[in-house]
GROMACS .gro file of C-alpha atoms in nm:
model
  276
    1MET     CA    1   7.022   8.492   7.573
    2ASP     CA    2   7.398   8.546   7.611
    3THR     CA    3   7.340   8.918   7.668
    4PHE     CA    4   7.076   8.840   7.931
    5PHE     CA    5   7.315   8.603   8.110
    6TRP     CA    6   7.591   8.866   8.105
    7VAL     CA    7   7.372   9.150   8.234
    8LEU     CA    8   7.211   8.932   8.502
    9SER     CA    9   7.548   8.805   8.627
   10LYS     CA   10   7.679   9.161   8.654
   11ILE     CA   11   7.374   9.283   8.845
   12LEU     CA   12   7.367   8.989   9.084
   13TRP     CA   13   7.738   9.014   9.161
   14SER     CA   14   7.715   9.389   9.216
   15LEU     CA   15   7.462   9.315   9.491
   16ALA     CA   16   7.620   8.998   9.632
   17SER     CA   17   7.989   9.094   9.627
   18PRO     CA   18   8.124   9.105   9.986
   19GLU     CA   19   8.224   9.471   9.969
   20LYS     CA   20   7.875   9.574   9.853
   21LEU     CA   21   7.697   9.331  10.084
   22VAL     CA   22   7.884   9.454  10.393
   23LEU     CA   23   7.801   9.814  10.302
   24ILE     CA   24   7.433   9.732  10.239
   25LEU     CA   25   7.400   9.545  10.568
   26LEU     CA   26   7.577   9.821  10.759
   27PHE     CA   27   7.363  10.095  10.604
   28ALA     CA   28   7.037   9.903  10.654
   29GLY     CA   29   7.131   9.817  11.012
   30THR     CA   30   7.213  10.177  11.093
   31VAL     CA   31   6.877  10.291  10.954
   32PHE     CA   32   6.684  10.028  11.153
   33ILE     CA   33   6.864  10.121  11.476
   34TRP     CA   34   6.700  10.465  11.454
   35THR     CA   35   6.354  10.314  11.409
   36THR     CA   36   6.137  10.079  11.614
   37ARG     CA   37   6.326   9.787  11.456
   38GLN     CA   38   6.635   9.839  11.672
   39LYS     CA   39   6.690   9.467  11.735
   40LEU     CA   40   6.698   9.395  11.360
   41GLY     CA   41   6.932   9.689  11.313
   42ARG     CA   42   7.175   9.557  11.573
   43TRP     CA   43   7.174   9.215  11.409
   44LEU     CA   44   7.248   9.362  11.066
   45VAL     CA   45   7.530   9.584  11.194
   46SER     CA   46   7.678   9.290  11.386
   47MET     CA   47   7.658   9.068  11.079
   48SER     CA   48   7.835   9.325  10.862
   49ALA     CA   49   8.108   9.368  11.126
   50LEU     CA   50   8.156   8.991  11.150
   51MET     CA   51   8.181   8.953  10.771
   52PHE     CA   52   8.433   9.236  10.753
   53PHE     CA   53   8.642   9.087  11.034
   54VAL     CA   54   8.651   8.739  10.881
   55LEU     CA   55   8.734   8.855  10.529
   56THR     CA   56   8.999   9.109  10.632
   57LEU     CA   57   9.183   8.967  10.933
   58MET     CA   58   9.123   8.592  10.932
   59PRO     CA   59   9.336   8.373  10.697
   60VAL     CA   60   9.036   8.243  10.504
   61SER     CA   61   9.211   8.266  10.168
   62ILE     CA   62   9.333   7.909  10.226
   63PHE     CA   63   8.970   7.802  10.188
   64ILE     CA   64   8.857   8.055   9.926
   65LEU     CA   65   9.143   8.143   9.694
   66GLU     CA   66   9.402   7.872   9.739
   67PRO     CA   67   9.190   7.578   9.611
   68LEU     CA   68   9.130   7.776   9.292
   69GLU     CA   69   9.496   7.863   9.245
   70GLU     CA   70   9.620   7.513   9.322
   71ARG     CA   71   9.384   7.339   9.078
   72PHE     CA   72   9.616   7.384   8.777
   73ALA     CA   73   9.992   7.403   8.817
   74VAL     CA   74  10.231   7.593   8.594
   75PRO     CA   75  10.360   7.339   8.339
   76SER     CA   76  10.704   7.212   8.433
   77GLU     CA   77  10.763   7.152   8.063
   78LEU     CA   78  10.591   7.280   7.753
   79PRO     CA   79  10.554   7.112   7.415
   80GLU     CA   80  10.825   7.183   7.162
   81ASN     CA   81  10.560   7.266   6.903
   82ILE     CA   82  10.298   7.518   7.005
   83SER     CA   83  10.015   7.597   6.765
   84GLY     CA   84   9.897   7.906   6.948
   85ILE     CA   85   9.893   8.113   7.265
   86ILE     CA   86   9.580   8.274   7.410
   87VAL     CA   87   9.577   8.537   7.681
   88LEU     CA   88   9.259   8.654   7.850
   89GLY     CA   89   9.216   9.025   7.912
   90GLY     CA   90   9.149   9.161   8.257
   91SER     CA   91   9.476   9.326   8.350
   92GLU     CA   92   9.403   9.656   8.180
   93LYS     CA   93   9.272   9.989   8.310
   94SER     CA   94   9.111  10.090   7.986
   95LEU     CA   95   8.958  10.423   8.084
   96ILE     CA   96   9.285  10.549   8.235
   97THR     CA   97   9.473  10.432   7.925
   98TRP     CA   98   9.231  10.625   7.706
   99THR     CA   99   9.247  10.946   7.910
  100ARG     CA  100   9.621  10.940   7.986
  101GLY     CA  101   9.749  10.808   7.656
  102GLN     CA  102   9.970  10.536   7.803
  103PRO     CA  103   9.899  10.174   7.897
  104SER     CA  104   9.770  10.140   8.251
  105LEU     CA  105   9.758   9.797   8.416
  106ASN     CA  106   9.622   9.651   8.736
  107GLU     CA  107   9.762   9.376   8.963
  108ALA     CA  108   9.704   9.109   8.695
  109ALA     CA  109   9.973   9.249   8.464
  110GLU     CA  110  10.149   8.910   8.464
  111ARG     CA  111   9.893   8.791   8.211
  112LEU     CA  112  10.043   9.021   7.949
  113THR     CA  113  10.408   8.983   8.049
  114ALA     CA  114  10.380   8.603   8.035
  115PHE     CA  115  10.210   8.630   7.696
  116ILE     CA  116  10.497   8.842   7.561
  117ALA     CA  117  10.758   8.599   7.696
  118LEU     CA  118  10.587   8.294   7.544
  119ALA     CA  119  10.524   8.474   7.214
  120ARG     CA  120  10.898   8.533   7.183
  121ARG     CA  121  10.977   8.176   7.285
  122TYR     CA  122  10.744   8.041   7.013
  123PRO     CA  123  10.780   8.279   6.716
  124LEU     CA  124  10.569   8.059   6.486
  125ALA     CA  125  10.273   8.026   6.721
  126LYS     CA  126   9.943   8.200   6.648
  127LEU     CA  127   9.869   8.467   6.906
  128ILE     CA  128   9.528   8.563   7.041
  129TYR     CA  129   9.443   8.842   7.278
  130ALA     CA  130   9.090   8.774   7.406
  131GLY     CA  131   8.981   9.105   7.550
  132GLY     CA  132   8.689   9.341   7.520
  133THR     CA  133   8.532   9.466   7.842
  134GLY     CA  134   8.297   9.322   8.099
  135SER     CA  135   8.179   9.660   8.225
  136LEU     CA  136   7.811   9.748   8.186
  137SER     CA  137   7.887  10.119   8.175
  138GLN     CA  138   8.219  10.147   7.988
  139GLN     CA  139   8.174   9.943   7.672
  140ASN     CA  140   8.342  10.220   7.469
  141TYR     CA  141   8.676  10.157   7.641
  142LYS     CA  142   8.812   9.824   7.519
  143SER     CA  143   9.097   9.648   7.693
  144ASN     CA  144   9.257   9.541   7.366
  145GLU     CA  145   9.372   9.899   7.298
  146THR     CA  146   9.570   9.898   7.623
  147ALA     CA  147   9.723   9.561   7.535
  148ARG     CA  148   9.809   9.671   7.182
  149MET     CA  149   9.984   9.982   7.313
  150LEU     CA  150  10.184   9.780   7.566
  151PHE     CA  151  10.286   9.515   7.313
  152LYS     CA  152  10.417   9.785   7.078
  153GLN     CA  153  10.615   9.952   7.356
  154LEU     CA  154  10.776   9.620   7.454
  155GLY     CA  155  10.869   9.526   7.099
  156LEU     CA  156  10.616   9.253   7.024
  157THR     CA  157  10.497   9.259   6.663
  158VAL     CA  158  10.124   9.326   6.689
  159ASP     CA  159  10.066   9.202   6.333
  160ARG     CA  160  10.110   8.850   6.472
  161ILE     CA  161   9.823   8.895   6.715
  162HIS     CA  162   9.453   8.837   6.661
  163PHE     CA  163   9.267   9.085   6.883
  164ASP     CA  164   8.915   9.025   7.009
  165SER     CA  165   8.747   9.345   7.123
  166LYS     CA  166   8.389   9.219   7.157
  167ALA     CA  167   8.401   8.968   7.444
  168ARG     CA  168   8.218   9.061   7.764
  169ASN     CA  169   8.288   8.752   7.974
  170THR     CA  170   8.488   8.429   7.976
  171VAL     CA  171   8.236   8.243   7.761
  172GLU     CA  172   8.266   8.503   7.485
  173ASN     CA  173   8.646   8.501   7.526
  174ALA     CA  174   8.646   8.133   7.431
  175ILE     CA  175   8.387   8.151   7.153
  176ASN     CA  176   8.538   8.460   6.989
  177SER     CA  177   8.888   8.310   7.005
  178PHE     CA  178   8.751   7.992   6.849
  179ASN     CA  179   8.608   8.195   6.561
  180LEU     CA  180   8.923   8.406   6.519
  181VAL     CA  181   9.126   8.096   6.430
  182GLY     CA  182   8.859   7.967   6.194
  183GLN     CA  183   8.764   7.692   6.440
  184LYS     CA  184   9.102   7.528   6.372
  185THR     CA  185   9.222   7.426   6.717
  186GLU     CA  186   9.443   7.130   6.632
  187GLY     CA  187   9.775   7.100   6.809
  188ASN     CA  188   9.891   7.249   7.137
  189TRP     CA  189   9.736   7.574   7.255
  190ILE     CA  190   9.847   7.757   7.570
  191LEU     CA  191   9.591   7.949   7.773
  192ILE     CA  192   9.715   8.229   8.001
  193THR     CA  193   9.504   8.381   8.275
  194SER     CA  194   9.512   8.444   8.649
  195ALA     CA  195   9.552   8.127   8.856
  196TYR     CA  196   9.227   8.177   9.046
  197HIS     CA  197   9.042   8.225   8.716
  198MET     CA  198   9.195   7.922   8.545
  199PRO     CA  199   8.941   7.653   8.653
  200ARG     CA  200   8.646   7.845   8.508
  201SER     CA  201   8.841   7.938   8.195
  202VAL     CA  202   8.953   7.580   8.126
  203GLY     CA  203   8.597   7.456   8.177
  204VAL     CA  204   8.460   7.705   7.927
  205PHE     CA  205   8.721   7.621   7.663
  206ARG     CA  206   8.665   7.248   7.713
  207LYS     CA  207   8.291   7.300   7.677
  208ILE     CA  208   8.337   7.425   7.320
  209GLY     CA  209   8.578   7.139   7.246
  210TRP     CA  210   8.907   7.324   7.287
  211ASP     CA  211   9.153   7.136   7.508
  212VAL     CA  212   9.407   7.399   7.610
  213ILE     CA  213   9.728   7.384   7.813
  214PRO     CA  214   9.669   7.592   8.129
  215TYR     CA  215   9.942   7.844   8.208
  216PRO     CA  216   9.834   8.016   8.531
  217VAL     CA  217   9.988   8.345   8.643
  218ASP     CA  218   9.904   8.629   8.884
  219TYR     CA  219   9.902   8.421   9.204
  220GLN     CA  220   9.746   8.580   9.512
  221THR     CA  221   9.842   8.310   9.765
  222SER     CA  222  10.184   8.169   9.855
  223GLY     CA  223  10.085   7.804   9.816
  224GLU     CA  224  10.273   7.712  10.133
  225LEU     CA  225  10.124   7.476  10.388
  226GLY     CA  226   9.934   7.637  10.672
  227PHE     CA  227   9.747   7.962  10.703
  228ASP     CA  228   9.860   8.255  10.491
  229TRP     CA  229   9.851   8.539  10.745
  230LYS     CA  230   9.852   8.886  10.590
  231PHE     CA  231   9.768   9.198  10.785
  232SER     CA  232   9.672   9.421  10.495
  233ILE     CA  233   9.301   9.473  10.555
  234MET     CA  234   9.188   9.593  10.214
  235GLU     CA  235   9.419   9.356  10.026
  236ASN     CA  236   9.271   9.058  10.212
  237PHE     CA  237   8.919   9.185  10.160
  238LEU     CA  238   8.958   9.231   9.786
  239GLU     CA  239   9.141   8.901   9.737
  240ASN     CA  240   8.873   8.704   9.919
  241SER     CA  241   8.604   8.891   9.730
  242ARG     CA  242   8.777   8.791   9.406
  243GLY     CA  243   8.784   8.428   9.518
  244LEU     CA  244   8.416   8.427   9.614
  245HIS     CA  245   8.336   8.579   9.276
  246GLU     CA  246   8.511   8.288   9.105
  247TRP     CA  247   8.325   8.026   9.310
  248MET     CA  248   7.995   8.193   9.229
  249GLY     CA  249   8.101   8.210   8.865
  250LEU     CA  250   8.180   7.838   8.859
  251ILE     CA  251   7.837   7.758   9.002
  252ALA     CA  252   7.652   7.997   8.770
  253TYR     CA  253   7.838   7.876   8.460
  254ARG     CA  254   7.768   7.514   8.548
  255MET     CA  255   7.399   7.582   8.607
  256ALA     CA  256   7.382   7.763   8.272
  257GLY     CA  257   7.563   7.478   8.093
  258LYS     CA  258   7.856   7.696   7.991
  259THR     CA  259   8.138   7.492   8.146
  260SER     CA  260   8.242   7.128   8.118
  261ALA     CA  261   8.238   7.065   8.495
  262LEU     CA  262   8.157   7.239   8.820
  263PHE     CA  263   8.525   7.243   8.921
  264PRO     CA  264   8.737   7.141   8.620
  265LYS     CA  265   9.046   6.941   8.699
  266PRO     CA  266   9.375   6.877   8.516
  267ALA     CA  267   9.351   6.634   8.226
  268THR     CA  268   9.454   6.283   8.318
  269ALA     CA  269   9.529   6.195   7.960
  270GLY     CA  270   9.571   6.378   7.637
  271PRO     CA  271   9.744   6.378   7.302
  272LYS     CA  272  10.106   6.266   7.301
  273ILE     CA  273  10.341   6.560   7.273
  274ASN     CA  274  10.712   6.605   7.233
  275VAL     CA  275  10.864   6.807   7.514
  276GLN     CA  276  11.193   6.988   7.530
   0.00000   0.00000   0.00000
């Protein structure tokens, strides 16, 4: 059932992602224009142009990405005693790492740099890298190998780290991490992932009974009041696509019963901790 959910989610998103949807509408509209269905063709081309304009030039990230990134703030203080630190994969270019022989990272590299910094700050904490790959076609290229190579280069002792190479999505990240620590989740555990991905991640971990401390990184929006105008067409397009993917993921995970809430919020109460 988990495999079915993973495959279905990948297929549906590949068809519904804005970049694919715009291309499909544009191609279909162009074809219809050269047939007797010219009116339908014009509507489809116009719709694709409108979608592209809105997602590339209009400051819609304040409605798509910013609510996700503002849901959980970076902790102003952290507990003095940390039981463990978990980082979710997703910042690695695994195929390029494999072919070039050196770690290759994407724009979410802050996930790994924050993990290294916190691992050094808390030398007694258990460390978990929850990786694997979510690709349908590149399951042979695991992200944990990229992370392992980077950690070695930057002087982090990899013997401290539990690596998960089997996860294919956020649900499996949480479950596999849970099993790696022998289901012993007492104490304070920090979870590192991209800010826009944090609500879904926290919901999944809470669903399995693991109350983590969110540590969001890799912000895409400034967080300032007002519209965040950026005139980089492809950057805007990809950022908004990423945000829409997260909203769809939140809905799908909730419908499948894999998250604790539709839009998880910060804990209002929790165990008493000693802070520095």
